PDB file of C-alpha atoms and ligand atoms in Angstrom:
ATOM      1  CA  MET O   7      -6.678  -5.164   4.187  1.00  0.00           C
ATOM      2  CA  ARG O   8      -6.195  -3.141   1.047  1.00  0.00           C
ATOM      3  CA  LEU O   9      -2.376  -1.844   0.852  1.00  0.00           C
ATOM      4  CA  GLY O  10      -1.592   1.339  -0.796  1.00  0.00           C
ATOM      5  CA  ILE O  11       1.645   1.658  -1.968  1.00  0.00           C
ATOM      6  CA  ILE O  12       3.366   4.941  -2.891  1.00  0.00           C
ATOM      7  CA  SER O  13       6.625   5.899  -4.359  1.00  0.00           C
ATOM      8  CA  ALA O  14       7.703   9.210  -6.114  1.00  0.00           C
ATOM      9  CA  LEU O  15       9.675   7.985  -8.921  1.00  0.00           C
ATOM     10  CA  ALA O  16       8.501   5.315 -11.178  1.00  0.00           C
ATOM     11  CA  GLU O  17      11.909   3.480 -10.625  1.00  0.00           C
ATOM     12  CA  GLU O  18      11.034   3.206  -7.185  1.00  0.00           C
ATOM     13  CA  GLN O  19       8.122   0.807  -7.937  1.00  0.00           C
ATOM     14  CA  GLN O  20       9.336  -0.622 -11.045  1.00  0.00           C
ATOM     15  CA  GLY O  21       7.564  -4.142 -11.768  1.00  0.00           C
ATOM     16  CA  LEU O  22       5.031  -3.947  -8.956  1.00  0.00           C
ATOM     17  CA  VAL O  23       2.188  -2.954 -11.717  1.00  0.00           C
ATOM     18  CA  GLU O  24       3.519  -6.148 -14.076  1.00  0.00           C
ATOM     19  CA  ALA O  25       3.639  -8.280 -11.312  1.00  0.00           C
ATOM     20  CA  MET O  26      -0.200  -7.589  -9.851  1.00  0.00           C
ATOM     21  CA  ARG O  27      -3.043 -10.219 -10.892  1.00  0.00           C
ATOM     22  CA  GLY O  28      -6.071  -8.477 -12.493  1.00  0.00           C
ATOM     23  CA  PRO O  29      -4.506  -5.039 -12.985  1.00  0.00           C
ATOM     24  CA  ALA O  30      -6.799  -2.137 -13.366  1.00  0.00           C
ATOM     25  CA  THR O  31      -5.594   1.398 -13.680  1.00  0.00           C
ATOM     26  CA  LEU O  32      -7.858   4.739 -12.782  1.00  0.00           C
ATOM     27  CA  ILE O  33      -6.460   8.214 -13.252  1.00  0.00           C
ATOM     28  CA  HIS O  34      -7.423  10.759 -10.566  1.00  0.00           C
ATOM     29  CA  GLY O  35      -6.334  14.313  -9.946  1.00  0.00           C
ATOM     30  CA  LYS O  36      -3.426  13.704 -12.625  1.00  0.00           C
ATOM     31  CA  ARG O  37      -2.019  10.393 -11.465  1.00  0.00           C
ATOM     32  CA  ALA O  38      -2.661   6.495 -12.232  1.00  0.00           C
ATOM     33  CA  TYR O  39      -3.944   4.620  -9.064  1.00  0.00           C
ATOM     34  CA  THR O  40      -3.665   0.798 -10.469  1.00  0.00           C
ATOM     35  CA  LEU O  41      -5.892  -1.682  -8.238  1.00  0.00           C
ATOM     36  CA  GLY O  42      -5.127  -5.569  -8.302  1.00  0.00           C
ATOM     37  CA  GLN O  43      -4.203  -8.468  -6.259  1.00  0.00           C
ATOM     38  CA  LEU O  44       0.092  -8.643  -5.528  1.00  0.00           C
ATOM     39  CA  TRP O  45       1.331 -11.658  -4.029  1.00  0.00           C
ATOM     40  CA  GLU O  46      -2.002 -12.506  -2.722  1.00  0.00           C
ATOM     41  CA  ILE O  47      -2.754  -8.684  -1.148  1.00  0.00           C
ATOM     42  CA  ASP O  48      -5.124  -6.512  -2.396  1.00  0.00           C
ATOM     43  CA  ALA O  49      -2.995  -3.497  -3.398  1.00  0.00           C
ATOM     44  CA  VAL O  50      -3.248  -0.020  -5.168  1.00  0.00           C
ATOM     45  CA  CYS O  51      -0.230   1.399  -6.595  1.00  0.00           C
ATOM     46  CA  VAL O  52       0.500   4.873  -7.527  1.00  0.00           C
ATOM     47  CA  LEU O  53       3.489   7.267  -8.168  1.00  0.00           C
ATOM     48  CA  SER O  54       2.903  10.563  -6.368  1.00  0.00           C
ATOM     49  CA  ARG O  55       5.938  12.435  -7.525  1.00  0.00           C
ATOM     50  CA  ILE O  56       8.142  14.540  -5.520  1.00  0.00           C
ATOM     51  CA  GLY O  57       7.533  16.757  -2.482  1.00  0.00           C
ATOM     52  CA  LYS O  58       5.081  16.921   0.316  1.00  0.00           C
ATOM     53  CA  VAL O  59       1.900  18.473  -1.119  1.00  0.00           C
ATOM     54  CA  ALA O  60       2.350  15.829  -4.273  1.00  0.00           C
ATOM     55  CA  ALA O  61       2.645  12.975  -1.237  1.00  0.00           C
ATOM     56  CA  ALA O  62      -0.116  14.425   0.887  1.00  0.00           C
ATOM     57  CA  MET O  63      -2.338  14.476  -1.863  1.00  0.00           C
ATOM     58  CA  THR O  64      -1.934  11.147  -3.263  1.00  0.00           C
ATOM     59  CA  ALA O  65      -1.824   9.800   0.278  1.00  0.00           C
ATOM     60  CA  THR O  66      -5.170  11.206   0.687  1.00  0.00           C
ATOM     61  CA  THR O  67      -6.531   9.889  -2.064  1.00  0.00           C
ATOM     62  CA  LEU O  68      -5.711   6.552  -1.422  1.00  0.00           C
ATOM     63  CA  VAL O  69      -7.713   6.403   1.574  1.00  0.00           C
ATOM     64  CA  GLU O  70     -10.554   8.472   0.779  1.00  0.00           C
ATOM     65  CA  LYS O  71     -11.212   7.488  -2.938  1.00  0.00           C
ATOM     66  CA  PHE O  72      -9.553   3.871  -2.946  1.00  0.00           C
ATOM     67  CA  GLY O  73     -10.343   2.815   0.297  1.00  0.00           C
ATOM     68  CA  VAL O  74      -7.046   1.670   1.309  1.00  0.00           C
ATOM     69  CA  THR O  75      -6.546   0.469   5.089  1.00  0.00           C
ATOM     70  CA  HIS O  76      -2.729   0.553   4.817  1.00  0.00           C
ATOM     71  CA  ILE O  77      -0.087   2.529   3.553  1.00  0.00           C
ATOM     72  CA  LEU O  78       3.419   2.055   2.668  1.00  0.00           C
ATOM     73  CA  PHE O  79       6.041   4.398   0.916  1.00  0.00           C
ATOM     74  CA  THR O  80       8.863   2.932  -1.023  1.00  0.00           C
ATOM     75  CA  GLY O  81      11.701   5.126  -2.453  1.00  0.00           C
ATOM     76  CA  VAL O  82      15.102   6.611  -2.171  1.00  0.00           C
ATOM     77  CA  ALA O  83      16.446   8.873   0.530  1.00  0.00           C
ATOM     78  CA  GLY O  84      20.025  10.975   1.266  1.00  0.00           C
ATOM     79  CA  ALA O  85      22.175   9.771   4.105  1.00  0.00           C
ATOM     80  CA  GLY O  86      21.257  11.798   7.332  1.00  0.00           C
ATOM     81  CA  ASP O  87      24.109  10.417   9.433  1.00  0.00           C
ATOM     82  CA  LYS O  88      27.653   9.729   8.763  1.00  0.00           C
ATOM     83  CA  THR O  89      26.867   5.940  10.205  1.00  0.00           C
ATOM     84  CA  VAL O  90      24.573   5.399   7.145  1.00  0.00           C
ATOM     85  CA  GLN O  91      25.887   4.758   3.642  1.00  0.00           C
ATOM     86  CA  VAL O  92      25.083   4.753   0.514  1.00  0.00           C
ATOM     87  CA  GLY O  93      23.052   1.165  -0.157  1.00  0.00           C
ATOM     88  CA  ASP O  94      21.705   1.144   3.236  1.00  0.00           C
ATOM     89  CA  ILE O  95      18.120   0.658   3.868  1.00  0.00           C
ATOM     90  CA  VAL O  96      16.084   2.849   6.451  1.00  0.00           C
ATOM     91  CA  VAL O  97      13.095   2.092   8.447  1.00  0.00           C
ATOM     92  CA  ALA O  98      11.411   4.968   9.543  1.00  0.00           C
ATOM     93  CA  GLU O  99      10.699   4.797  13.313  1.00  0.00           C
ATOM     94  CA  ALA O 100       9.467   8.608  13.519  1.00  0.00           C
ATOM     95  CA  LEU O 101       9.042  11.143  10.691  1.00  0.00           C
ATOM     96  CA  VAL O 102       9.719  15.197  10.845  1.00  0.00           C
ATOM     97  CA  GLN O 103       9.208  18.023   8.167  1.00  0.00           C
ATOM     98  CA  HIS O 104      12.454  19.379   8.407  1.00  0.00           C
ATOM     99  CA  ASP O 105      11.386  22.784   6.535  1.00  0.00           C
ATOM    100  CA  LEU O 106       8.583  23.491   8.961  1.00  0.00           C
ATOM    101  CA  ASP O 107       9.210  26.414  11.213  1.00  0.00           C
ATOM    102  CA  ALA O 108       6.729  28.730  12.350  1.00  0.00           C
ATOM    103  CA  SER O 109       8.767  29.948  15.295  1.00  0.00           C
ATOM    104  CA  PRO O 110       8.583  31.652  17.648  1.00  0.00           C
ATOM    105  CA  LEU O 111       4.794  31.773  16.910  1.00  0.00           C
ATOM    106  CA  PHE O 112       5.288  27.570  17.432  1.00  0.00           C
ATOM    107  CA  PRO O 113       8.209  25.445  18.076  1.00  0.00           C
ATOM    108  CA  ARG O 114      10.601  24.347  15.042  1.00  0.00           C
ATOM    109  CA  PHE O 115       9.565  21.576  13.283  1.00  0.00           C
ATOM    110  CA  GLU O 116       6.048  21.540  14.771  1.00  0.00           C
ATOM    111  CA  VAL O 117       2.828  21.259  12.901  1.00  0.00           C
ATOM    112  CA  PRO O 118       1.216  24.089  13.872  1.00  0.00           C
ATOM    113  CA  LEU O 119      -2.291  23.386  15.984  1.00  0.00           C
ATOM    114  CA  THR O 120      -1.588  19.833  16.458  1.00  0.00           C
ATOM    115  CA  GLY O 121       1.482  20.018  18.933  1.00  0.00           C
ATOM    116  CA  LEU O 122       3.199  17.447  16.953  1.00  0.00           C
ATOM    117  CA  SER O 123       6.453  17.756  15.124  1.00  0.00           C
ATOM    118  CA  HIS O 124       6.963  13.897  15.088  1.00  0.00           C
ATOM    119  CA  PHE O 125       4.507  11.476  13.419  1.00  0.00           C
ATOM    120  CA  GLN O 126       4.723   7.807  14.376  1.00  0.00           C
ATOM    121  CA  PRO O 127       4.503   5.040  11.368  1.00  0.00           C
ATOM    122  CA  ASP O 128       2.817   1.685  12.698  1.00  0.00           C
ATOM    123  CA  PRO O 129       4.936  -0.155  14.525  1.00  0.00           C
ATOM    124  CA  GLN O 130       3.963  -3.492  12.974  1.00  0.00           C
ATOM    125  CA  LEU O 131       3.726  -2.844   9.570  1.00  0.00           C
ATOM    126  CA  SER O 132       7.522  -1.083  10.301  1.00  0.00           C
ATOM    127  CA  MET O 133       8.704  -4.388  11.678  1.00  0.00           C
ATOM    128  CA  ARG O 134       7.648  -6.645   9.033  1.00  0.00           C
ATOM    129  CA  LEU O 135       9.446  -4.187   6.698  1.00  0.00           C
ATOM    130  CA  SER O 136      12.552  -4.377   8.498  1.00  0.00           C
ATOM    131  CA  ARG O 137      12.473  -7.988   8.804  1.00  0.00           C
ATOM    132  CA  ALA O 138      11.862  -8.119   4.804  1.00  0.00           C
ATOM    133  CA  ALA O 139      14.577  -5.667   4.307  1.00  0.00           C
ATOM    134  CA  HIS O 140      16.867  -8.048   6.255  1.00  0.00           C
ATOM    135  CA  ASP O 141      15.523 -11.171   4.511  1.00  0.00           C
ATOM    136  CA  PHE O 142      16.308  -9.197   1.079  1.00  0.00           C
ATOM    137  CA  LEU O 143      20.060  -8.499   2.349  1.00  0.00           C
ATOM    138  CA  GLU O 144      20.758 -12.012   3.505  1.00  0.00           C
ATOM    139  CA  GLN O 145      19.150 -13.879   0.719  1.00  0.00           C
ATOM    140  CA  ASP O 146      18.270 -11.623  -2.326  1.00  0.00           C
ATOM    141  CA  PHE O 147      21.023  -9.125  -2.249  1.00  0.00           C
ATOM    142  CA  LEU O 148      23.760 -10.962  -3.960  1.00  0.00           C
ATOM    143  CA  ASP O 149      21.519 -12.103  -6.661  1.00  0.00           C
ATOM    144  CA  ALA O 150      19.356  -8.862  -7.300  1.00  0.00           C
ATOM    145  CA  VAL O 151      22.464  -6.137  -7.823  1.00  0.00           C
ATOM    146  CA  GLY O 152      25.056  -7.193 -10.143  1.00  0.00           C
ATOM    147  CA  GLU O 153      28.621  -7.179  -9.192  1.00  0.00           C
ATOM    148  CA  GLY O 154      29.276  -3.969 -11.362  1.00  0.00           C
ATOM    149  CA  GLU O 155      26.588  -2.043  -9.823  1.00  0.00           C
ATOM    150  CA  ARG O 156      27.843  -3.312  -5.855  1.00  0.00           C
ATOM    151  CA  ARG O 157      31.283  -2.426  -7.173  1.00  0.00           C
ATOM    152  CA  ALA O 158      30.283   1.218  -8.746  1.00  0.00           C
ATOM    153  CA  PHE O 159      28.557   2.183  -5.865  1.00  0.00           C
ATOM    154  CA  GLY O 160      30.798   0.488  -3.013  1.00  0.00           C
ATOM    155  CA  LEU O 161      27.954  -1.544  -1.775  1.00  0.00           C
ATOM    156  CA  LEU O 162      30.066  -4.292   0.623  1.00  0.00           C
ATOM    157  CA  GLN O 163      27.664  -4.946   3.506  1.00  0.00           C
ATOM    158  CA  PRO O 164      24.630  -2.534   3.290  1.00  0.00           C
ATOM    159  CA  ARG O 165      22.727  -2.434   6.651  1.00  0.00           C
ATOM    160  CA  VAL O 166      19.449  -1.703   7.897  1.00  0.00           C
ATOM    161  CA  HIS O 167      18.470   1.235   9.934  1.00  0.00           C
ATOM    162  CA  ARG O 168      15.715   2.171  11.922  1.00  0.00           C
ATOM    163  CA  GLY O 169      15.445   5.994  12.917  1.00  0.00           C
ATOM    164  CA  LEU O 170      14.037   9.115  12.125  1.00  0.00           C
ATOM    165  CA  VAL O 171      13.285  10.095   8.567  1.00  0.00           C
ATOM    166  CA  ALA O 172      13.132  13.986   7.648  1.00  0.00           C
ATOM    167  CA  SER O 173      11.091  15.047   4.903  1.00  0.00           C
ATOM    168  CA  GLY O 174      11.252  18.387   3.076  1.00  0.00           C
ATOM    169  CA  ASP O 175      10.668  20.283  -0.155  1.00  0.00           C
ATOM    170  CA  GLN O 176      14.573  20.506  -0.944  1.00  0.00           C
ATOM    171  CA  PHE O 177      16.779  18.085  -2.532  1.00  0.00           C
ATOM    172  CA  MET O 178      19.294  18.092  -0.027  1.00  0.00           C
ATOM    173  CA  THR O 179      23.251  18.551  -1.538  1.00  0.00           C
ATOM    174  CA  ASP O 180      24.445  20.881   1.146  1.00  0.00           C
ATOM    175  CA  ARG O 181      26.571  19.587   4.043  1.00  0.00           C
ATOM    176  CA  ALA O 182      26.505  22.688   6.393  1.00  0.00           C
ATOM    177  CA  HIS O 183      22.876  22.514   5.963  1.00  0.00           C
ATOM    178  CA  LEU O 184      22.772  18.558   6.785  1.00  0.00           C
ATOM    179  CA  ALA O 185      25.107  19.088   9.984  1.00  0.00           C
ATOM    180  CA  GLY O 186      22.554  21.605  11.040  1.00  0.00           C
ATOM    181  CA  LEU O 187      19.501  19.304  10.746  1.00  0.00           C
ATOM    182  CA  ASN O 188      21.495  16.379  11.939  1.00  0.00           C
ATOM    183  CA  ALA O 189      22.246  18.253  15.414  1.00  0.00           C
ATOM    184  CA  ALA O 190      18.493  19.718  15.649  1.00  0.00           C
ATOM    185  CA  LEU O 191      17.173  16.196  15.159  1.00  0.00           C
ATOM    186  CA  PRO O 192      18.718  13.634  17.172  1.00  0.00           C
ATOM    187  CA  GLY O 193      18.311  10.093  15.681  1.00  0.00           C
ATOM    188  CA  LEU O 194      18.153  11.516  12.155  1.00  0.00           C
ATOM    189  CA  VAL O 195      18.953   8.426   9.653  1.00  0.00           C
ATOM    190  CA  ALA O 196      17.792   9.852   6.106  1.00  0.00           C
ATOM    191  CA  VAL O 197      16.481  13.063   4.472  1.00  0.00           C
ATOM    192  CA  GLU O 198      13.807  12.770   1.569  1.00  0.00           C
ATOM    193  CA  MET O 199      11.043  14.877   0.289  1.00  0.00           C
ATOM    194  CA  GLU O 200       7.662  13.190   0.914  1.00  0.00           C
ATOM    195  CA  GLY O 201       7.789  10.679   3.865  1.00  0.00           C
ATOM    196  CA  ALA O 202       6.535  12.940   6.758  1.00  0.00           C
ATOM    197  CA  ALA O 203       3.580  14.081   4.586  1.00  0.00           C
ATOM    198  CA  VAL O 204       2.516  10.818   4.455  1.00  0.00           C
ATOM    199  CA  ALA O 205       2.849  10.272   7.780  1.00  0.00           C
ATOM    200  CA  GLN O 206       0.993  13.232   8.724  1.00  0.00           C
ATOM    201  CA  VAL O 207      -1.864  12.280   6.697  1.00  0.00           C
ATOM    202  CA  CYS O 208      -2.142   8.859   7.755  1.00  0.00           C
ATOM    203  CA  HIS O 209      -2.007  10.313  11.131  1.00  0.00           C
ATOM    204  CA  GLU O 210      -4.972  12.374  10.778  1.00  0.00           C
ATOM    205  CA  LEU O 211      -7.000  10.025   8.819  1.00  0.00           C
ATOM    206  CA  GLY O 212      -6.215   7.093  11.665  1.00  0.00           C
ATOM    207  CA  VAL O 213      -4.531   4.459   9.041  1.00  0.00           C
ATOM    208  CA  PRO O 214      -1.510   2.923   9.630  1.00  0.00           C
ATOM    209  CA  CYS O 215       1.354   3.354   7.462  1.00  0.00           C
ATOM    210  CA  ALA O 216       4.759   3.172   6.936  1.00  0.00           C
ATOM    211  CA  VAL O 217       8.006   4.346   5.500  1.00  0.00           C
ATOM    212  CA  ILE O 218      11.354   2.258   3.975  1.00  0.00           C
ATOM    213  CA  ARG O 219      13.945   4.091   1.856  1.00  0.00           C
ATOM    214  CA  THR O 220      16.963   2.933   0.629  1.00  0.00           C
ATOM    215  CA  ILE O 221      20.115   5.037   0.830  1.00  0.00           C
ATOM    216  CA  SER O 222      20.915   6.602  -2.845  1.00  0.00           C
ATOM    217  CA  ASP O 223      23.212   9.367  -1.848  1.00  0.00           C
ATOM    218  CA  ASN O 224      25.158  11.578   1.163  1.00  0.00           C
ATOM    219  CA  ALA O 225      22.689  14.121   0.681  1.00  0.00           C
ATOM    220  CA  ASN O 226      26.048  16.673  -0.118  1.00  0.00           C
ATOM    221  CA  GLU O 227      27.250  18.158  -3.458  1.00  0.00           C
ATOM    222  CA  ASN O 228      28.068  14.793  -4.708  1.00  0.00           C
ATOM    223  CA  ALA O 229      24.280  13.748  -4.314  1.00  0.00           C
ATOM    224  CA  ALA O 230      23.055  14.337  -7.818  1.00  0.00           C
ATOM    225  CA  ILE O 231      26.204  12.527  -9.316  1.00  0.00           C
ATOM    226  CA  ASP O 232      24.757   8.867 -10.497  1.00  0.00           C
ATOM    227  CA  PHE O 233      21.776   9.587  -8.671  1.00  0.00           C
ATOM    228  CA  MET O 234      19.626   7.959 -11.451  1.00  0.00           C
ATOM    229  CA  ARG O 235      21.593   5.448 -12.239  1.00  0.00           C
ATOM    230  CA  PHE O 236      21.569   4.075  -8.607  1.00  0.00           C
ATOM    231  CA  VAL O 237      17.815   4.671  -8.516  1.00  0.00           C
ATOM    232  CA  LYS O 238      17.500   2.338 -11.867  1.00  0.00           C
ATOM    233  CA  SER O 239      19.911  -0.177 -11.260  1.00  0.00           C
ATOM    234  CA  VAL O 240      20.179  -0.866  -7.613  1.00  0.00           C
ATOM    235  CA  ALA O 241      17.271   0.992  -5.776  1.00  0.00           C
ATOM    236  CA  ALA O 242      14.531  -0.507  -8.070  1.00  0.00           C
ATOM    237  CA  GLN O 243      15.626  -3.977  -7.193  1.00  0.00           C
ATOM    238  CA  TYR O 244      15.623  -3.439  -3.540  1.00  0.00           C
ATOM    239  CA  ALA O 245      12.119  -1.830  -3.542  1.00  0.00           C
ATOM    240  CA  PHE O 246      10.548  -4.949  -5.787  1.00  0.00           C
ATOM    241  CA  HIS O 247      12.206  -7.768  -3.333  1.00  0.00           C
ATOM    242  CA  ILE O 248      11.384  -6.091  -0.244  1.00  0.00           C
ATOM    243  CA  THR O 249       7.948  -5.093  -1.466  1.00  0.00           C
ATOM    244  CA  ARG O 250       7.272  -8.688  -2.541  1.00  0.00           C
ATOM    245  CA  ARG O 251       8.758 -10.078   0.800  1.00  0.00           C
ATOM    246  CA  VAL O 252       6.128  -7.804   2.712  1.00  0.00           C
ATOM    247  CA  CYS O 253       3.188  -8.802   0.889  1.00  0.00           C
ATOM    248  CA  ARG O 254       3.689 -12.385   0.966  1.00  0.00           C
ATOM    249  CA  ASP O 255       3.996 -11.841   4.655  1.00  0.00           C
ATOM    250  CA  LEU O 256       1.080 -10.059   4.939  1.00  0.00           C
ATOM    251  CA  GLY O 257      -0.798 -12.215   2.686  1.00  0.00           C
ATOM    252  CA  THR O 258      -0.039 -15.152   5.096  1.00  0.00           C
ATOM    253  CA  SER O 259      -1.041 -13.395   8.010  1.00  0.00           C
ATOM    254  CA  VAL O 260      -4.249 -11.676   7.202  1.00  0.00           C
ATOM    255  CA  ARG O 261      -5.446 -15.204   5.320  1.00  0.00           C
TER     256      ARG O 261
HETATM  257  N1  SAH Q 312      17.067  14.043 -10.372  1.00  0.00           N
HETATM  258  C1  SAH Q 312      15.834  13.540 -10.115  1.00  0.00           C
HETATM  259  C2  SAH Q 312      14.921  14.439  -8.717  1.00  0.00           C
HETATM  260  C3  SAH Q 312      14.703  13.589  -7.915  1.00  0.00           C
HETATM  261  S1  SAH Q 312      14.227  14.374  -6.296  1.00  0.00           S
HETATM  262  C4  SAH Q 312      14.862  13.840 -11.015  1.00  0.00           C
HETATM  263  O1  SAH Q 312      15.510  14.528 -12.005  1.00  0.00           O
HETATM  264  O2  SAH Q 312      13.850  12.756 -11.454  1.00  0.00           O
HETATM  265  C5  SAH Q 312      14.948  13.111  -4.879  1.00  0.00           C
HETATM  266  C6  SAH Q 312      13.989  12.127  -4.611  1.00  0.00           C
HETATM  267  O3  SAH Q 312      14.434  10.879  -3.702  1.00  0.00           O
HETATM  268  C7  SAH Q 312      12.762  12.527  -3.607  1.00  0.00           C
HETATM  269  O4  SAH Q 312      11.486  11.906  -4.251  1.00  0.00           O
HETATM  270  C8  SAH Q 312      13.449  12.373  -2.393  1.00  0.00           C
HETATM  271  O5  SAH Q 312      12.417  11.796  -1.334  1.00  0.00           O
HETATM  272  C9  SAH Q 312      14.351  11.449  -2.426  1.00  0.00           C
HETATM  273  N2  SAH Q 312      15.603  11.893  -2.358  1.00  0.00           N
HETATM  274  C10 SAH Q 312      17.019  11.284  -2.404  1.00  0.00           C
HETATM  275  N3  SAH Q 312      18.295  11.795  -1.955  1.00  0.00           N
HETATM  276  C11 SAH Q 312      17.684  12.886  -1.425  1.00  0.00           C
HETATM  277  C12 SAH Q 312      18.310  14.193  -0.795  1.00  0.00           C
HETATM  278  N4  SAH Q 312      19.546  14.333  -0.826  1.00  0.00           N
HETATM  279  N5  SAH Q 312      17.505  15.015  -0.790  1.00  0.00           N
HETATM  280  C13 SAH Q 312      15.864  15.129  -0.527  1.00  0.00           C
HETATM  281  N6  SAH Q 312      15.421  14.190  -1.231  1.00  0.00           N
HETATM  282  C14 SAH Q 312      16.072  12.751  -1.725  1.00  0.00           C
END
C-alpha cells in the first residue's frame, strides 16, 4: 500500500513531513509532493491548497504520477449541524458537492452524466480513522491541546461524528445558507471546500479514500474569527496524532 495524504493548508498537516523517514520532495504542477516512510507506511504528503479544482488535481496526480493506492484527506471544516461543535471530529460517510446545481437538466447536487450526487469513501479506511479519532480524544487530547486553548475554544468533551460532508468553492459564513443546505442534505455534519472533489476523483479512478475533519467554526458570520489560531494550535495537533495512529494501525495490518 502507498497512502497519499492531502490537506489544504500547511497547518492541517503540520509535522508529518518532519516525521517521515527518508523523505524526498518532488515538485509537480506547482505542488510539493514528499515521499517517504511514515510510521512504517509508504506515504506521499502534499498540500492541495483550497478548493475543489485544487483538490481534484492533487488527488489525480497522487494516483496517476505517484502511484498511491489509498488517499486520506485531513483538515478542518465548518459545523454542518447544531449537534456538531467546534473541536469535534467528523469522519465522512458520504460526500456531496453542495454548489453543484445543473437543475432542471439534472437533479440538484447530481454530478451530470454520472447519476450520482453522493460519493462514498472506503468503509474500512473510514472505520480505522474513526477508531484513531476516538483513541486520540481518549488518550492524546489532554496532552496535545493545552489548557489555555481548550478553555479559549470551549473544548470540553469533543466528540466524533460520522455523516455527510458537503464541499463547495465557498467559505461558508452565512447561517441562512447553511440552514438551507442542512434542510436539503439530510445527515449533514460538516461543510468544507475539498473533500467531495477528492471523493469523486477516487471513485472514478477506483482508489479507496477517506476524509477526516476537525470542526474549526460554525460556518456562520463568526467563522473567520480565530480561524487561523484554531487551525494552528488545535487542529494541527488533532491531524498529527490521528494520522500517526492511522499509519501505525495500517502498518501493523499490512505487514
Ligand atoms: N482564512 C483562511 C482561508 C481558509 S478557507 C486563509 O486565509 O488561509 C477554509 C479552509 O478550511 C478550506 O480548506 C475548507 O475546506 C475548510 N473550512 C473550514 N471552515 C469552513 C467553512 N466554514 N466553510 C467552508 N470551508 C471551511
